[in-house]
PDB file of N, CA and C in Angstrom:
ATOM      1  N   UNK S1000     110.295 114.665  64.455  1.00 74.00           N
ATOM      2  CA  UNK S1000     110.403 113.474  63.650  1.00 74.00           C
ATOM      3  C   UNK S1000     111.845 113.031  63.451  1.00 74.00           C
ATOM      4  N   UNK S1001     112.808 113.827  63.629  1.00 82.00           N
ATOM      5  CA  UNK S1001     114.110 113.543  63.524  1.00 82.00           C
ATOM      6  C   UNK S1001     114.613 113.065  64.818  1.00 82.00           C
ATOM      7  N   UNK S1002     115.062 111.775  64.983  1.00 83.00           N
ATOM      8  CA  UNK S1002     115.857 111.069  66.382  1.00 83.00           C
ATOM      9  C   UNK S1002     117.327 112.040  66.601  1.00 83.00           C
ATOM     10  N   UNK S1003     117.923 112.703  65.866  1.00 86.00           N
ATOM     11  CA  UNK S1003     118.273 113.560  66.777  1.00 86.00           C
ATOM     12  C   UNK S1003     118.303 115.107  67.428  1.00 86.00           C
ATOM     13  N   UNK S1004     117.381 115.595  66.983  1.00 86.00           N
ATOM     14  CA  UNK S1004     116.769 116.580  67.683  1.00 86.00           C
ATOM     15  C   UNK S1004     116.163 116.039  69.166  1.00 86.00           C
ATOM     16  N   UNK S1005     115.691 114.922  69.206  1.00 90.00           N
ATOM     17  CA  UNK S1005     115.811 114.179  70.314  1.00 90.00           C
ATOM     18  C   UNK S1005     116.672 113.996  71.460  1.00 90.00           C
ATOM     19  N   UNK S1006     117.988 113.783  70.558  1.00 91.00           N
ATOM     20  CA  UNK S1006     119.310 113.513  71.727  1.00 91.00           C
ATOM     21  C   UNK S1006     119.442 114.920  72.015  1.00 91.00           C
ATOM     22  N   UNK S1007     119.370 116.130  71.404  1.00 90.00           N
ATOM     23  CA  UNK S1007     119.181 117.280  72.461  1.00 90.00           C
ATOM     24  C   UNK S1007     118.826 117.348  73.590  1.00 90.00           C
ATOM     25  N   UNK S1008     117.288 117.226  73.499  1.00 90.00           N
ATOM     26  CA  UNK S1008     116.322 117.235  74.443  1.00 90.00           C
ATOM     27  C   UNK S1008     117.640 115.956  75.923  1.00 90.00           C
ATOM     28  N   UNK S1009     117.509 114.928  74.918  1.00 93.00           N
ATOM     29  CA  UNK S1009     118.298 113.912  76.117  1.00 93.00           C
ATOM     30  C   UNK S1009     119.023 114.623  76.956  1.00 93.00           C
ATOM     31  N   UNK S1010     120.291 115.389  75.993  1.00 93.00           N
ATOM     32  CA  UNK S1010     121.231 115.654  76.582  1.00 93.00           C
ATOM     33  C   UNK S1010     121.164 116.609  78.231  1.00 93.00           C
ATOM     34  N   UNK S1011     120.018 117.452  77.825  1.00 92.00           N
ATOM     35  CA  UNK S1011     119.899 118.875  78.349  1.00 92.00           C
ATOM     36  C   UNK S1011     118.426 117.875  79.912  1.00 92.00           C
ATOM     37  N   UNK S1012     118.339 117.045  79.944  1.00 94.00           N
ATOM     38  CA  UNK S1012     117.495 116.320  80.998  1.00 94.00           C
ATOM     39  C   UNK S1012     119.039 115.826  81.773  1.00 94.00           C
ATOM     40  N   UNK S1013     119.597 115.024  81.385  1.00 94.00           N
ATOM     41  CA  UNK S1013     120.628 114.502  81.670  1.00 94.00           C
ATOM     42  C   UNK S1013     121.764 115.360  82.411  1.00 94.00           C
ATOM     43  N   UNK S1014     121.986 116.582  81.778  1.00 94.00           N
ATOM     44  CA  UNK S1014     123.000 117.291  82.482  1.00 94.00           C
ATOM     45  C   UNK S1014     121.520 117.985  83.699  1.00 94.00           C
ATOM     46  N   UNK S1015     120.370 118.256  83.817  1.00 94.00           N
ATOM     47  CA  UNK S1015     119.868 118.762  84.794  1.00 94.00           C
ATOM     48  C   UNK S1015     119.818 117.298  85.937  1.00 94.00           C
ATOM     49  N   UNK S1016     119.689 116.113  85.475  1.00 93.00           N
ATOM     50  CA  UNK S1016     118.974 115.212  86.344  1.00 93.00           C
ATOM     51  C   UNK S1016     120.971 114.931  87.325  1.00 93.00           C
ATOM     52  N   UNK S1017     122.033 115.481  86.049  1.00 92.00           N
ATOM     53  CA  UNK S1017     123.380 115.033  87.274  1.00 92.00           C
ATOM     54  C   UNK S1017     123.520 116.292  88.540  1.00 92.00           C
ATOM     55  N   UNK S1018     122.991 117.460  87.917  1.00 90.00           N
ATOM     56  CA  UNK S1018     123.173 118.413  88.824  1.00 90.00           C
ATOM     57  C   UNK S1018     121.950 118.093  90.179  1.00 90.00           C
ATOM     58  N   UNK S1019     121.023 117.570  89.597  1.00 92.00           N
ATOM     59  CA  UNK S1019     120.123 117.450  91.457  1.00 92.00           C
ATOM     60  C   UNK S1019     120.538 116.316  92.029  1.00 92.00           C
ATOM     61  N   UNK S1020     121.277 114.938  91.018  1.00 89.00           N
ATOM     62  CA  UNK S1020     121.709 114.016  92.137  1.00 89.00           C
ATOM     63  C   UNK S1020     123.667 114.256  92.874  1.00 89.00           C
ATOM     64  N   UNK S1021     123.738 115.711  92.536  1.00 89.00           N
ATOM     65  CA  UNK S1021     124.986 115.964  92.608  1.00 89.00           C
ATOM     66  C   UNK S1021     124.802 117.049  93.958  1.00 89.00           C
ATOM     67  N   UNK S1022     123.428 117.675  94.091  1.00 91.00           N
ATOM     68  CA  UNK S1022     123.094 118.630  95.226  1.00 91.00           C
ATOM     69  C   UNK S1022     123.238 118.414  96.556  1.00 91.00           C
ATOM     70  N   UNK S1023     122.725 116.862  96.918  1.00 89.00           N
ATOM     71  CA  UNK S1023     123.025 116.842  98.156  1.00 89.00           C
ATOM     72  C   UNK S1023     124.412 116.844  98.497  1.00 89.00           C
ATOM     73  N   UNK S1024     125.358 116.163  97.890  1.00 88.00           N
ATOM     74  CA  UNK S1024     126.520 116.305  98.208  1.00 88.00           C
ATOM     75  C   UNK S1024     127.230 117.560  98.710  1.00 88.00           C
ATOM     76  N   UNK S1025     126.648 118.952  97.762  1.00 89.00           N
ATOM     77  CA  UNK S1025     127.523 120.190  97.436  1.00 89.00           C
ATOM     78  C   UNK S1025     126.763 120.673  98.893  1.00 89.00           C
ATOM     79  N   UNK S1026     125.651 120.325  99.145  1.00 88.00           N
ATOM     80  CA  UNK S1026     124.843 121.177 100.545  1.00 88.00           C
ATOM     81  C   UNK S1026     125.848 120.625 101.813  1.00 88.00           C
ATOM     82  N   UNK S1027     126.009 118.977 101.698  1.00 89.00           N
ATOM     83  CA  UNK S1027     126.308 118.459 102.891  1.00 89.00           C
ATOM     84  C   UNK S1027     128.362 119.014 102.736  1.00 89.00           C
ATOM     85  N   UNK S1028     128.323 119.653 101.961  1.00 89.00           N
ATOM     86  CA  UNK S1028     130.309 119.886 102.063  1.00 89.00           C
ATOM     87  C   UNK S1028     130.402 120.798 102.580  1.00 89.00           C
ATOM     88  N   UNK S1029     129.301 121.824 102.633  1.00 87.00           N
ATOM     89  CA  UNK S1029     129.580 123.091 103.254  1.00 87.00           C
ATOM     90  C   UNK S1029     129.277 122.973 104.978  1.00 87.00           C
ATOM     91  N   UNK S1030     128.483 121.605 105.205  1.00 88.00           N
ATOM     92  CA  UNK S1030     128.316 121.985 106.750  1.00 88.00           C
ATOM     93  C   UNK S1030     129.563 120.854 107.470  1.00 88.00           C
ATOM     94  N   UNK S1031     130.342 120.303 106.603  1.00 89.00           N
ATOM     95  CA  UNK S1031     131.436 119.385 107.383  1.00 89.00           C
ATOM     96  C   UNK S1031     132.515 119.699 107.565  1.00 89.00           C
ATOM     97  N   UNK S1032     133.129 119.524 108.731  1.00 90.00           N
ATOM     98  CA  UNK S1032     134.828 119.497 108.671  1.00 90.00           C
ATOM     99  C   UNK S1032     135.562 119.082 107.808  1.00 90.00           C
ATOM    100  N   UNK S1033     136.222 119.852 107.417  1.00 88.00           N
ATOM    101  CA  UNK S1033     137.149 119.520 105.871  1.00 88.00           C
ATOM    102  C   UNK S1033     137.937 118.068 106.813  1.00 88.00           C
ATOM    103  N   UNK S1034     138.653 117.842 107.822  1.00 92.00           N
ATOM    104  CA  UNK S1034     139.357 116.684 107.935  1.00 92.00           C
ATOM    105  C   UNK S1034     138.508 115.212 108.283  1.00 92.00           C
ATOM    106  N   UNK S1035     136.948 115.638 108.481  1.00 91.00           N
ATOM    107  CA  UNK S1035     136.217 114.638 108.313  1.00 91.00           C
ATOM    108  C   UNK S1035     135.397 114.229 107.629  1.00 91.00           C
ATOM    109  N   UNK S1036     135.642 115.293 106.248  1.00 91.00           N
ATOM    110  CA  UNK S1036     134.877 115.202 104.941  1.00 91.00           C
ATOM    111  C   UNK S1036     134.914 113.722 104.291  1.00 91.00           C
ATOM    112  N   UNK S1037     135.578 112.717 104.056  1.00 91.00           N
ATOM    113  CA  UNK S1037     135.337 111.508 103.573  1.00 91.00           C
ATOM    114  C   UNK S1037     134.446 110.934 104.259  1.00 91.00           C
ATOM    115  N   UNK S1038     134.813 110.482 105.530  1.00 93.00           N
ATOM    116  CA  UNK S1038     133.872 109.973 106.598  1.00 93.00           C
ATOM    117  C   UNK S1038     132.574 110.063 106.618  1.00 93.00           C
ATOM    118  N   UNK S1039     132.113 111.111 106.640  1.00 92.00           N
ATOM    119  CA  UNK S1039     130.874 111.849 106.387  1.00 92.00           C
ATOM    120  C   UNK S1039     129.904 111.714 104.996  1.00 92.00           C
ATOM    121  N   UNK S1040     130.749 111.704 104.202  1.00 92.00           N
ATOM    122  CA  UNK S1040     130.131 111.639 102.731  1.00 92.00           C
ATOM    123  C   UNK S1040     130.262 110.127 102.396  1.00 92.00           C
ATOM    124  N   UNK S1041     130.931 108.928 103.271  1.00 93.00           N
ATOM    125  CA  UNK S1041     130.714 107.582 103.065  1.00 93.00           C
ATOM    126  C   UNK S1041     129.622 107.170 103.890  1.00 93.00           C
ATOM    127  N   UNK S1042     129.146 107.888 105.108  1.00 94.00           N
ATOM    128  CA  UNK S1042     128.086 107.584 105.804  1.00 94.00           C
ATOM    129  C   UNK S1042     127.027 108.151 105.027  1.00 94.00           C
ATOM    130  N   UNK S1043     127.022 108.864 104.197  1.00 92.00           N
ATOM    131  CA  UNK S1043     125.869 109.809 103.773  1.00 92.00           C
ATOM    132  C   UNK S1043     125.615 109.000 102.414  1.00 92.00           C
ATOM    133  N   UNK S1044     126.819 108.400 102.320  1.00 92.00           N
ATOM    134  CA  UNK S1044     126.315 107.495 100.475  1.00 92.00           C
ATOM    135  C   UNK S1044     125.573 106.122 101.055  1.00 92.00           C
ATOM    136  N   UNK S1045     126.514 105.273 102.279  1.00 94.00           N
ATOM    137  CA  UNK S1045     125.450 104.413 102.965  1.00 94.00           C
ATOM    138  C   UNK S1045     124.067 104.217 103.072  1.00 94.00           C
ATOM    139  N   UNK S1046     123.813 105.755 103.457  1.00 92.00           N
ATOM    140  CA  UNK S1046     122.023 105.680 103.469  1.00 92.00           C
ATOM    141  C   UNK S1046     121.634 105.883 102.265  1.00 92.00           C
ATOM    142  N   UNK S1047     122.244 106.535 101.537  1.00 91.00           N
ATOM    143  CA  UNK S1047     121.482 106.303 100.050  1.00 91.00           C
ATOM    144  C   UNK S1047     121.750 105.031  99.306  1.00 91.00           C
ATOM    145  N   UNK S1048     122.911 104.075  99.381  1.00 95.00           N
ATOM    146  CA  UNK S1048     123.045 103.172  98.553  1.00 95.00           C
ATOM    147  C   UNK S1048     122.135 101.707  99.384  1.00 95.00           C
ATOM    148  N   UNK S1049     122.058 101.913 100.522  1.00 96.00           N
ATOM    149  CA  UNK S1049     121.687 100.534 101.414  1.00 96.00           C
ATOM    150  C   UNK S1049     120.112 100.653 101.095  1.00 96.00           C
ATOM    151  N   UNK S1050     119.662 101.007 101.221  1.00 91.00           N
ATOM    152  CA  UNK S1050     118.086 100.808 100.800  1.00 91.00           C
ATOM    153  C   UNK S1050     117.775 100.518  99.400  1.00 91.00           C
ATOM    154  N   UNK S1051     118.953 100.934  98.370  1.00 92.00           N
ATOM    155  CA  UNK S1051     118.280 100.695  97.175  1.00 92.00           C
ATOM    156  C   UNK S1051     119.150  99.487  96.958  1.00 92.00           C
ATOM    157  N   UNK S1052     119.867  98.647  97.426  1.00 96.00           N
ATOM    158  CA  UNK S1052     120.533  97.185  97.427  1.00 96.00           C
ATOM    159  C   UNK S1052     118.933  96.641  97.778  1.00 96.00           C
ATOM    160  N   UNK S1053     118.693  96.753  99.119  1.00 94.00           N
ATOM    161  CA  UNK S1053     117.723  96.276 100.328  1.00 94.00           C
ATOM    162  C   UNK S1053     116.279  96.180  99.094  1.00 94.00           C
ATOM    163  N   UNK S1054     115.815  97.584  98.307  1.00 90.00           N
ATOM    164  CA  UNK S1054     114.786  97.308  97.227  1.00 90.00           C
ATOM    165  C   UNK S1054     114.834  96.112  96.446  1.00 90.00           C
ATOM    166  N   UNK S1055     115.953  96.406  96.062  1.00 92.00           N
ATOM    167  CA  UNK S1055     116.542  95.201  94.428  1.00 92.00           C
ATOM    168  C   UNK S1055     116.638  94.096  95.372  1.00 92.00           C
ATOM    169  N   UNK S1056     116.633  93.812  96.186  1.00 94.00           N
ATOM    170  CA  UNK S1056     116.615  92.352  96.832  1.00 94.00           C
ATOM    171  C   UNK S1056     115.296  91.301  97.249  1.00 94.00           C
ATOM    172  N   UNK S1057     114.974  92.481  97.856  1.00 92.00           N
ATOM    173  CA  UNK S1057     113.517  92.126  97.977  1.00 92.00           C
ATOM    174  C   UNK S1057     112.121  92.323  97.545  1.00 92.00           C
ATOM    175  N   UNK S1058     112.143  93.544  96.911  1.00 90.00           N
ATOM    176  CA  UNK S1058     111.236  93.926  96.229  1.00 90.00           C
ATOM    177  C   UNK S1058     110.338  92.951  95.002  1.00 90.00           C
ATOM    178  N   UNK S1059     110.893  92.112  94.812  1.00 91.00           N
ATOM    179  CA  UNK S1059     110.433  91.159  93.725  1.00 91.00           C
ATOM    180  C   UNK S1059     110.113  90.056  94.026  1.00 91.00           C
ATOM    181  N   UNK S1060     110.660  89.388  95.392  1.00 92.00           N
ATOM    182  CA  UNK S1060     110.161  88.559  96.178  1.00 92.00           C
ATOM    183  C   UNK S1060     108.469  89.342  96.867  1.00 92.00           C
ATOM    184  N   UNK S1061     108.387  90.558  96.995  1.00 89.00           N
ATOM    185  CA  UNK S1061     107.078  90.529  97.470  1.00 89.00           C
ATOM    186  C   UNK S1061     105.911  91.433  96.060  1.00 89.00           C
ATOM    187  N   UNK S1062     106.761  91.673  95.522  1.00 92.00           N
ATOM    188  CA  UNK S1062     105.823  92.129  93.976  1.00 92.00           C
ATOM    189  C   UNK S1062     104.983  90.547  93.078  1.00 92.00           C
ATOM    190  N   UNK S1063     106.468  89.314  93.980  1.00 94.00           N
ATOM    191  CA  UNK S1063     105.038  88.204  93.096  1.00 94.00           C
ATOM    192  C   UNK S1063     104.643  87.628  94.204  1.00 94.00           C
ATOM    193  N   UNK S1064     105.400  87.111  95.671  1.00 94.00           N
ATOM    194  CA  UNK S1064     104.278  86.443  96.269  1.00 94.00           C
ATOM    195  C   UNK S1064     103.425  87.241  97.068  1.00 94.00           C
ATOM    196  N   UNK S1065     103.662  88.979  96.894  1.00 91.00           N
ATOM    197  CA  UNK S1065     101.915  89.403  98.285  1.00 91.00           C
ATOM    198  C   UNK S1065     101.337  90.358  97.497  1.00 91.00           C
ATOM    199  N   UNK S1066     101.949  90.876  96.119  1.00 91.00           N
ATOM    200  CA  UNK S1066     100.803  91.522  95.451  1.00 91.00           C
ATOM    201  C   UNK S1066     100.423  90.954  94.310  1.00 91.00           C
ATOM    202  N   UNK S1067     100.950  89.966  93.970  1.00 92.00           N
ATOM    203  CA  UNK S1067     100.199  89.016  92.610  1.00 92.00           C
ATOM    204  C   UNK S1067     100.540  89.258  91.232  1.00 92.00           C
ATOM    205  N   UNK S1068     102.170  89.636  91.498  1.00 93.00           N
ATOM    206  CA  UNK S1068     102.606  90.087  90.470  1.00 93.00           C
ATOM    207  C   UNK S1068     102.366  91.494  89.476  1.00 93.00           C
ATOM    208  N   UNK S1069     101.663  92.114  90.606  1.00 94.00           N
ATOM    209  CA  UNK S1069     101.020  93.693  90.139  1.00 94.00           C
ATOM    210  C   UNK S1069     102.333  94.503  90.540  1.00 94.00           C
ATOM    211  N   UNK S1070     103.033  95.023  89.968  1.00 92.00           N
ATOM    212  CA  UNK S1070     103.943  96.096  90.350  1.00 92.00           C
ATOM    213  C   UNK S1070     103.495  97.847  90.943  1.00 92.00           C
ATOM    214  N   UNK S1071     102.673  97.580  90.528  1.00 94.00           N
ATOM    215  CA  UNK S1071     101.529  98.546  90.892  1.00 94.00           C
ATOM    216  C   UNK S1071     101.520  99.072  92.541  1.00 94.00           C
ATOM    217  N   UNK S1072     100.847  98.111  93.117  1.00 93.00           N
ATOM    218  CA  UNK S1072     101.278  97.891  94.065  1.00 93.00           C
ATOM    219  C   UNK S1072     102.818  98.495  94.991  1.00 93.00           C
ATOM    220  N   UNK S1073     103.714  97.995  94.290  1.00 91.00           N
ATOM    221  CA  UNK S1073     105.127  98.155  95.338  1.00 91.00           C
ATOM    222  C   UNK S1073     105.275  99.750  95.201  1.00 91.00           C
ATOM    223  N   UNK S1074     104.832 100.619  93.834  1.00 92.00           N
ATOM    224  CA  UNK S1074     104.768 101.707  93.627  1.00 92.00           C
ATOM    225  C   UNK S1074     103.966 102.714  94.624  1.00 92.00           C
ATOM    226  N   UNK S1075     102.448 101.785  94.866  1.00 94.00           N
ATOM    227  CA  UNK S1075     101.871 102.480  96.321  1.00 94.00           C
ATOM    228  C   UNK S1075     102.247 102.001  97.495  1.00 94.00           C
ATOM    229  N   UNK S1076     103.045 101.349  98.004  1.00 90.00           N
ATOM    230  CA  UNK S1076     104.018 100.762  99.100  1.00 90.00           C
ATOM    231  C   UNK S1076     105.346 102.018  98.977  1.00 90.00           C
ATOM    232  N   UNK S1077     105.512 102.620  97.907  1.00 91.00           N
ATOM    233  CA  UNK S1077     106.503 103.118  98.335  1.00 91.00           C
ATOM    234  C   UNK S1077     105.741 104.818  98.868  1.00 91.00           C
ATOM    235  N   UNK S1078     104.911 105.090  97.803  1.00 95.00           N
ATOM    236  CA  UNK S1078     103.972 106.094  98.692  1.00 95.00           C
ATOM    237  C   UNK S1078     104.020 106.473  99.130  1.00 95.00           C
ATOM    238  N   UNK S1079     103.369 105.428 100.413  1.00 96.00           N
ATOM    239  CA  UNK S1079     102.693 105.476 101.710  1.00 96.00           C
ATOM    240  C   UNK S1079     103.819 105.497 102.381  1.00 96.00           C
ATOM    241  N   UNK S1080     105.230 105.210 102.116  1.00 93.00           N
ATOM    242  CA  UNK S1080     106.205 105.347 102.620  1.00 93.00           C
ATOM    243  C   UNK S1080     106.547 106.240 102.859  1.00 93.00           C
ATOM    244  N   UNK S1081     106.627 107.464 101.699  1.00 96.00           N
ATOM    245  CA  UNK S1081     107.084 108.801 102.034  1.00 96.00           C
ATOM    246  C   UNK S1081     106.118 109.144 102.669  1.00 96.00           C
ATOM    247  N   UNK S1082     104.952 108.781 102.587  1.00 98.00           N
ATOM    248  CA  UNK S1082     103.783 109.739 103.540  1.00 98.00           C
ATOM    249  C   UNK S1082     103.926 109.400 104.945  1.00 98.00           C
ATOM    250  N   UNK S1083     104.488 108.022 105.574  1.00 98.00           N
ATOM    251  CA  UNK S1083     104.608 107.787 106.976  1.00 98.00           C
ATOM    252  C   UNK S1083     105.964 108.588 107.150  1.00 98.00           C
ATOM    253  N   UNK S1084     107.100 108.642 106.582  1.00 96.00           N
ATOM    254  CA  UNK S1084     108.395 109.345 106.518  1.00 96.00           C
ATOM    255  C   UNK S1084     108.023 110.595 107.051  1.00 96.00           C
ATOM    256  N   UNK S1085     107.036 110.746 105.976  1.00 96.00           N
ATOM    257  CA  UNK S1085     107.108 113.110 106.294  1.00 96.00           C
ATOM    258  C   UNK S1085     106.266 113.120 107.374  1.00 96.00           C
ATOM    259  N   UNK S1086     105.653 112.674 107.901  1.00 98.00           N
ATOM    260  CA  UNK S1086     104.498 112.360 108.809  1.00 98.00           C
ATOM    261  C   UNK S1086     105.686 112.487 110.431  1.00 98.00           C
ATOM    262  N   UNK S1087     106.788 111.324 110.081  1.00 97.00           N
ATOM    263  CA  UNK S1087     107.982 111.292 111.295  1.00 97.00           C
ATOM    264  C   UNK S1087     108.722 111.911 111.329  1.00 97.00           C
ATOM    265  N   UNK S1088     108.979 112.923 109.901  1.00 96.00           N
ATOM    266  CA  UNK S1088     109.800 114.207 110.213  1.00 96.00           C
ATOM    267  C   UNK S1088     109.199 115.537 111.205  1.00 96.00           C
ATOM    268  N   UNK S1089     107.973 115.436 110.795  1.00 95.00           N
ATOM    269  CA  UNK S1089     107.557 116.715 111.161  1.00 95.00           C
ATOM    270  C   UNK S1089     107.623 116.746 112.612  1.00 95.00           C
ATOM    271  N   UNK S1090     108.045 114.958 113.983  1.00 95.00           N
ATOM    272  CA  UNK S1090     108.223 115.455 115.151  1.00 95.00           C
ATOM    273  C   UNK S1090     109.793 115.519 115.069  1.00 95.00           C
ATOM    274  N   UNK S1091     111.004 115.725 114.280  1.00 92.00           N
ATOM    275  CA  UNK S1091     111.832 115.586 114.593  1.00 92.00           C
ATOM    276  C   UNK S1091     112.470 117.299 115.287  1.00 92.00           C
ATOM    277  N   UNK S1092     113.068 117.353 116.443  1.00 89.00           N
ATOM    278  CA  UNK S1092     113.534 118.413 117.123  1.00 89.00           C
ATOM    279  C   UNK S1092     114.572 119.221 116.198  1.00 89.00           C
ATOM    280  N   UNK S1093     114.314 120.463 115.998  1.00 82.00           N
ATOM    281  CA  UNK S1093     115.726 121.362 115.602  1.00 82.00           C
ATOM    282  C   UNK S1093     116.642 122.096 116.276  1.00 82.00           C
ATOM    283  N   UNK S1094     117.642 121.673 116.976  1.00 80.00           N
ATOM    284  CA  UNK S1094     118.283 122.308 117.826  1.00 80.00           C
ATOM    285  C   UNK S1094     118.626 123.681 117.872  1.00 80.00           C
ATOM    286  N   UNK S1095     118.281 123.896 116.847  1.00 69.00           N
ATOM    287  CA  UNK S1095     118.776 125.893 116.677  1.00 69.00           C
ATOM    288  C   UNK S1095     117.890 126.724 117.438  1.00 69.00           C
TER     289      UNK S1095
END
């Protein structure tokens, strides 16, 4: 009943939710060349930042004119997304 016994709880989500969006980074430093470490980690923020521009752009253009303003919808569009994704990982080759 007290709002801040609350901001506890906040706090302690918050420091877990910076450490998993902080993971890929710490995985991908250990497999790069230290003199091509920027390079690498600007191509690697690319793919994470360009699709979620590419969402916020369009995503609302087709949440009102092809699902009828159901957001619902873009939520199972994204789905089926990861399900065709993991579906195209599983032929990808491992060179090891």
């Amino acid at each position: 009943k007290d709002p801040q016994v609350l901001l506890i709880s906040e706090l302690g989500i918050g420091l877990a939710w910076a450490s998993i969006l902080a993971m890929p980074y710490a995985i991908l430093t250990g497999s790069l060349p230290s003199n091509k470490m920027g390079v690498y980690m600007g191509i690697f923020n690319f793919f994470i930042v360009i699709p979620q521009i590419t969402a916020a752009a369009i995503l609302g253009f087709f949440v009102r004119n092809l699902f009828g303003n159901e957001a619902i919808y873009a939520l199972l569009l994204g789905g089926l997304s990861m399900i065709v994704a993991g579906i195209f990982v599983m032929f990808v080759k491992d060179e090891d």
